[in-house]
Amino acid sequence: MSTTAAAETGPWPAPAKLNLMLRVLGRREDGYHRLQTVFQFIDHCDELEFHTNPSGLVRLLNPQPDVPQDQDLVIRAARLLQAEADSGQGVDIRLHKRIPAGAGLGGGSSDAATCLLALNRLWRLHWPRQRLAQLGLRLGADVPIFILGQAAWAEGVGEQLTPMDLPEPWYLCLSPACQVSTGAVFGAAELTRDAAPIRIAAFRAGQVENSCETLVRQRYPQVDAAMTWLGQHGQARLTGTGATVFLDCVGRAEAEGLLQQAQQQGFKGFVAKGMNQSPLLAKLQC
């Protein structure tokens, strides 16, 4: 079996990410915000399957509820690459969702990145990852980190990336029963937008604040309740604009034990391992 055929028959991972800190430094004239953040992947993944064809049609075989296909990031990514590469090839895609929407875990951006990388391989375009990252930025500020696949310090709107070597702890992640609109949070008048920039050394020394936390906790009682409970067991943090909150643990056993306690209190969540390299990179080496 050829490399392309083998890659086509197996699932491609689309990992979630955590923002280990997030500082909003200001708003640009184009409406985007200047940020400092740290991205790390976790081994909690969506999976995508691709079956190419010569029809030129791009189809998602299992559309997501309440998401029109033309707005789905997977479809948009495939069609954008098809147009930019002037390719007449088509593809049928099946998406297996595990990452909840509106959770601050980057699921949609990760799915789009996996789509670009997979089709670059399967359509035999041979574009370098940096070129795909620039293309992915047109789909969302988080897409490049998933394409490049390395934990990173990020600035700009999140696209200026400096690779980092971070501890890879086990995390307990709680998923409040709400979806947080990133656009609504960043558009809120009461969002604090004047955080002072810091250096990587300050983050490593423990400056892990999230500029969005106060606003999100005020607007979403479910997030506040999850952070209050999690905060009894350590330093609870919000990833992105939420809704997911997380705690780094001493090991897997501690994380799983705390998850059981959280479930007894009515919270939903999962345990995941921090990863400095995306599992998608291993797939690309097959």
Short mmCIF file of C-alpha atoms in Angstrom, two decimals:
data_model
loop_
_atom_site.label_atom_id
_atom_site.label_comp_id
_atom_site.label_asym_id
_atom_site.label_seq_id
_atom_site.Cartn_x
_atom_site.Cartn_y
_atom_site.Cartn_z
CA MET A 1 0.00 0.00 0.00
CA SER A 2 1.37 3.45 -0.86
CA THR A 3 2.04 6.11 1.77
CA THR A 4 -0.85 8.20 0.44
CA ALA A 5 -3.30 5.30 0.53
CA ALA A 6 -2.26 4.34 4.05
CA ALA A 7 -2.69 7.91 5.24
CA GLU A 8 -6.09 8.09 3.57
CA THR A 9 -7.56 5.03 5.27
CA GLY A 10 -6.62 5.95 8.84
CA PRO A 11 -7.93 8.76 11.07
CA TRP A 12 -6.02 12.02 11.40
CA PRO A 13 -5.87 13.58 14.90
CA ALA A 14 -6.93 17.15 15.62
CA PRO A 15 -5.77 17.86 19.20
CA ALA A 16 -7.22 20.37 21.63
CA LYS A 17 -5.04 23.10 23.10
CA LEU A 18 -4.85 24.91 26.40
CA ASN A 19 -3.91 28.55 26.85
CA LEU A 20 -1.66 28.37 29.89
CA MET A 21 -1.98 32.14 30.24
CA LEU A 22 -3.61 34.92 28.21
CA ARG A 23 -2.90 38.65 28.40
CA VAL A 24 -4.89 41.17 26.35
CA LEU A 25 -2.54 44.09 25.70
CA GLY A 26 -4.79 46.29 23.58
CA ARG A 27 -7.04 46.49 20.54
CA ARG A 28 -5.73 47.19 17.05
CA GLU A 29 -7.37 49.51 14.54
CA ASP A 30 -8.69 46.50 12.60
CA GLY A 31 -10.58 45.29 15.68
CA TYR A 32 -8.27 42.40 16.52
CA HIS A 33 -6.58 42.33 19.90
CA ARG A 34 -2.88 42.29 20.70
CA LEU A 35 -2.21 39.28 22.88
CA GLN A 36 0.40 37.33 24.74
CA THR A 37 -0.41 33.69 25.37
CA VAL A 38 1.14 30.26 25.73
CA PHE A 39 -0.25 27.32 23.77
CA GLN A 40 0.16 23.70 24.76
CA PHE A 41 -1.53 20.70 23.17
CA ILE A 42 -3.36 17.96 25.06
CA ASP A 43 -4.06 14.39 24.00
CA HIS A 44 -7.81 15.03 23.75
CA CYS A 45 -8.49 14.95 20.02
CA ASP A 46 -11.08 15.10 17.30
CA GLU A 47 -10.43 12.72 14.42
CA LEU A 48 -10.94 13.24 10.70
CA GLU A 49 -11.08 10.75 7.85
CA PHE A 50 -10.42 11.72 4.23
CA HIS A 51 -11.30 9.96 1.00
CA THR A 52 -10.10 11.85 -2.03
CA ASN A 53 -11.75 11.70 -5.45
CA PRO A 54 -11.32 13.42 -8.83
CA SER A 55 -14.77 15.05 -8.78
CA GLY A 56 -13.64 18.41 -7.44
CA LEU A 57 -16.40 18.27 -4.79
CA VAL A 58 -15.61 18.94 -1.13
CA ARG A 59 -18.14 17.30 1.19
CA LEU A 60 -18.48 16.78 4.93
CA LEU A 61 -20.31 13.48 5.26
CA ASN A 62 -21.57 14.13 8.79
CA PRO A 63 -22.35 17.86 9.08
CA GLN A 64 -22.28 19.26 12.60
CA PRO A 65 -25.64 20.26 14.09
CA ASP A 66 -26.55 23.92 13.59
CA VAL A 67 -23.41 24.60 11.50
CA PRO A 68 -24.11 25.30 7.80
CA GLN A 69 -21.56 23.51 5.63
CA ASP A 70 -20.38 26.74 4.02
CA GLN A 71 -19.48 28.04 7.50
CA ASP A 72 -17.84 24.86 8.79
CA LEU A 73 -14.12 25.45 9.22
CA VAL A 74 -13.25 22.02 7.81
CA ILE A 75 -15.10 22.74 4.58
CA ARG A 76 -13.72 26.27 4.42
CA ALA A 77 -10.16 24.97 4.92
CA ALA A 78 -10.50 22.35 2.19
CA ARG A 79 -12.02 24.77 -0.29
CA LEU A 80 -9.45 27.46 0.49
CA LEU A 81 -6.56 25.07 -0.15
CA GLN A 82 -8.26 23.75 -3.28
CA ALA A 83 -8.65 27.29 -4.63
CA GLU A 84 -5.15 28.50 -3.70
CA ALA A 85 -3.54 25.39 -5.18
CA ASP A 86 -5.80 25.54 -8.26
CA SER A 87 -6.54 21.87 -7.65
CA GLY A 88 -9.35 19.99 -9.33
CA GLN A 89 -9.30 17.22 -6.74
CA GLY A 90 -12.18 16.61 -4.36
CA VAL A 91 -12.58 14.93 -0.99
CA ASP A 92 -15.18 13.38 1.27
CA ILE A 93 -14.51 14.11 4.94
CA ARG A 94 -15.87 12.50 8.08
CA LEU A 95 -15.36 14.36 11.36
CA HIS A 96 -15.53 12.59 14.72
CA LYS A 97 -16.01 15.29 17.37
CA ARG A 98 -14.75 14.93 20.93
CA ILE A 99 -13.74 18.55 21.58
CA PRO A 100 -16.79 20.57 22.63
CA ALA A 101 -17.64 23.78 20.78
CA GLY A 102 -17.31 27.12 22.54
CA ALA A 103 -14.97 25.58 25.09
CA GLY A 104 -11.76 27.53 24.50
CA LEU A 105 -9.99 24.34 23.35
CA GLY A 106 -9.53 25.35 19.73
CA GLY A 107 -11.49 22.45 18.27
CA GLY A 108 -12.62 24.20 15.11
CA SER A 109 -9.19 25.68 14.41
CA SER A 110 -7.53 22.32 15.04
CA ASP A 111 -9.94 20.57 12.66
CA ALA A 112 -9.15 23.15 9.99
CA ALA A 113 -5.39 22.72 10.49
CA THR A 114 -5.63 18.94 10.26
CA CYS A 115 -7.66 19.31 7.08
CA LEU A 116 -5.01 21.54 5.48
CA LEU A 117 -2.15 19.23 6.46
CA ALA A 118 -3.95 16.05 5.43
CA LEU A 119 -5.06 17.36 2.05
CA ASN A 120 -1.62 18.81 1.40
CA ARG A 121 -0.39 15.21 1.71
CA LEU A 122 -3.27 13.43 0.00
CA TRP A 123 -3.54 15.86 -2.91
CA ARG A 124 0.29 15.70 -3.23
CA LEU A 125 0.73 19.46 -3.12
CA HIS A 126 3.94 19.33 -1.03
CA TRP A 127 3.51 22.82 0.40
CA PRO A 128 5.81 23.59 3.39
CA ARG A 129 4.07 23.90 6.75
CA GLN A 130 4.93 27.61 7.00
CA ARG A 131 3.01 28.28 3.79
CA LEU A 132 0.05 26.32 5.12
CA ALA A 133 0.25 28.28 8.38
CA GLN A 134 -0.01 31.57 6.48
CA LEU A 135 -3.02 30.19 4.63
CA GLY A 136 -4.56 28.96 7.88
CA LEU A 137 -4.30 32.42 9.43
CA ARG A 138 -7.02 33.48 7.00
CA LEU A 139 -9.32 30.98 8.73
CA GLY A 140 -8.50 31.93 12.32
CA ALA A 141 -5.71 33.26 14.54
CA ASP A 142 -5.30 29.87 16.28
CA VAL A 143 -4.94 27.79 13.10
CA PRO A 144 -1.15 28.34 12.63
CA ILE A 145 -0.24 26.87 16.04
CA PHE A 146 -2.01 23.63 15.11
CA ILE A 147 -0.29 23.51 11.72
CA LEU A 148 3.20 24.11 13.12
CA GLY A 149 2.54 21.65 15.93
CA GLN A 150 4.88 22.86 18.67
CA ALA A 151 3.96 24.33 22.07
CA ALA A 152 4.69 28.03 21.83
CA TRP A 153 4.72 31.49 23.29
CA ALA A 154 2.46 33.59 21.05
CA GLU A 155 2.14 37.31 20.42
CA GLY A 156 0.44 39.56 17.88
CA VAL A 157 -3.08 38.17 17.44
CA GLY A 158 -1.65 34.80 18.41
CA GLU A 159 0.22 34.08 15.18
CA GLN A 160 3.75 35.21 16.16
CA LEU A 161 5.07 31.98 17.64
CA THR A 162 8.18 31.15 19.64
CA PRO A 163 8.51 27.39 20.32
CA MET A 164 8.71 26.44 23.99
CA ASP A 165 9.75 23.37 25.94
CA LEU A 166 7.22 23.10 28.78
CA PRO A 167 6.43 20.59 31.51
CA GLU A 168 3.87 18.07 30.26
CA PRO A 169 1.61 17.46 33.27
CA TRP A 170 -1.66 15.63 33.51
CA TYR A 171 -4.56 18.08 33.47
CA LEU A 172 -8.04 17.88 34.88
CA CYS A 173 -10.32 19.79 32.51
CA LEU A 174 -13.88 20.68 33.49
CA SER A 175 -16.41 21.48 30.77
CA PRO A 176 -19.23 23.75 32.03
CA ALA A 177 -22.56 23.30 30.29
CA CYS A 178 -22.34 26.49 28.25
CA GLN A 179 -20.71 27.80 25.09
CA VAL A 180 -18.71 31.00 25.38
CA SER A 181 -18.66 33.28 22.35
CA THR A 182 -15.09 34.44 21.80
CA GLY A 183 -16.36 37.33 19.69
CA ALA A 184 -18.72 38.47 22.44
CA VAL A 185 -15.99 38.36 25.07
CA PHE A 186 -13.47 40.29 22.99
CA GLY A 187 -16.18 42.74 21.96
CA ALA A 188 -17.36 43.43 25.51
CA ALA A 189 -16.88 47.00 26.71
CA GLU A 190 -15.90 45.82 30.18
CA LEU A 191 -13.04 43.58 29.00
CA THR A 192 -9.73 44.77 30.41
CA ARG A 193 -7.45 45.48 27.47
CA ASP A 194 -4.44 47.13 29.08
CA ALA A 195 -2.44 44.24 30.54
CA ALA A 196 1.26 45.02 30.68
CA PRO A 197 3.37 42.80 28.43
CA ILE A 198 5.61 40.29 30.17
CA ARG A 199 8.59 38.17 29.19
CA ILE A 200 8.72 34.39 28.93
CA ALA A 201 10.73 34.28 32.17
CA ALA A 202 7.84 35.93 34.03
CA PHE A 203 5.43 33.29 32.76
CA ARG A 204 7.80 30.54 33.84
CA ALA A 205 8.01 32.21 37.26
CA GLY A 206 4.26 31.89 37.70
CA GLN A 207 2.50 34.79 35.96
CA VAL A 208 -0.33 32.79 34.39
CA GLU A 209 -3.26 35.22 34.57
CA ASN A 210 -6.00 35.26 31.95
CA SER A 211 -7.32 38.75 31.13
CA CYS A 212 -10.70 37.30 30.17
CA GLU A 213 -11.32 35.41 33.41
CA THR A 214 -13.15 38.10 35.41
CA LEU A 215 -15.54 38.95 32.57
CA VAL A 216 -16.27 35.31 31.69
CA ARG A 217 -16.93 34.38 35.32
CA GLN A 218 -19.34 37.31 35.64
CA ARG A 219 -21.25 36.42 32.48
CA TYR A 220 -21.26 32.63 32.81
CA PRO A 221 -22.20 31.32 36.27
CA GLN A 222 -21.39 27.75 35.17
CA VAL A 223 -17.77 28.77 34.52
CA ASP A 224 -17.59 30.57 37.85
CA ALA A 225 -18.91 27.51 39.69
CA ALA A 226 -16.39 25.20 37.99
CA MET A 227 -13.48 27.53 38.76
CA THR A 228 -14.60 27.95 42.36
CA TRP A 229 -14.71 24.20 42.90
CA LEU A 230 -11.46 23.56 41.04
CA GLY A 231 -9.76 26.37 42.94
CA GLN A 232 -10.20 24.41 46.17
CA HIS A 233 -7.66 21.90 44.82
CA GLY A 234 -5.03 24.15 43.26
CA GLN A 235 -4.59 27.01 40.80
CA ALA A 236 -7.62 26.81 38.52
CA ARG A 237 -7.20 28.46 35.13
CA LEU A 238 -9.43 29.39 32.20
CA THR A 239 -8.27 28.43 28.71
CA GLY A 240 -8.80 31.12 26.08
CA THR A 241 -12.18 32.73 26.62
CA GLY A 242 -13.51 29.46 28.08
CA ALA A 243 -15.72 27.74 28.91
CA THR A 244 -13.20 25.01 29.84
CA VAL A 245 -11.29 25.43 33.09
CA PHE A 246 -8.29 23.32 34.03
CA LEU A 247 -5.86 22.35 36.77
CA ASP A 248 -2.43 20.80 36.38
CA CYS A 249 -2.01 17.77 38.60
CA VAL A 250 0.87 15.82 40.13
CA GLY A 251 0.04 12.80 38.00
CA ARG A 252 -2.70 10.89 36.21
CA ALA A 253 -3.98 9.26 39.39
CA GLU A 254 -4.53 12.62 41.08
CA ALA A 255 -6.28 14.01 38.00
CA GLU A 256 -8.58 10.99 37.72
CA GLY A 257 -9.34 11.08 41.44
CA LEU A 258 -10.30 14.76 41.25
CA LEU A 259 -12.42 14.07 38.16
CA GLN A 260 -14.42 11.49 40.13
CA GLN A 261 -14.98 14.04 42.90
CA ALA A 262 -16.01 16.68 40.35
CA GLN A 263 -18.49 14.31 38.73
CA GLN A 264 -20.03 13.63 42.13
CA GLN A 265 -20.63 17.39 42.36
CA GLY A 266 -22.34 17.44 38.97
CA PHE A 267 -19.44 18.68 36.84
CA LYS A 268 -18.44 17.13 33.53
CA GLY A 269 -14.89 16.90 32.31
CA PHE A 270 -11.96 14.78 31.26
CA VAL A 271 -8.34 14.02 32.06
CA ALA A 272 -5.66 14.79 29.46
CA LYS A 273 -1.89 14.78 29.11
CA GLY A 274 -0.03 17.93 28.16
CA MET A 275 1.96 17.59 24.92
CA ASN A 276 4.63 19.91 23.54
CA GLN A 277 4.39 18.28 20.11
CA SER A 278 1.09 17.78 18.38
CA PRO A 279 0.21 14.12 17.67
CA LEU A 280 -0.47 15.33 14.14
CA LEU A 281 3.30 15.59 13.57
CA ALA A 282 3.68 11.86 14.21
CA LYS A 283 0.90 11.18 11.71
CA LEU A 284 2.73 13.24 9.09
CA GLN A 285 5.83 11.10 9.55
CA CYS A 286 3.97 7.89 8.67
#
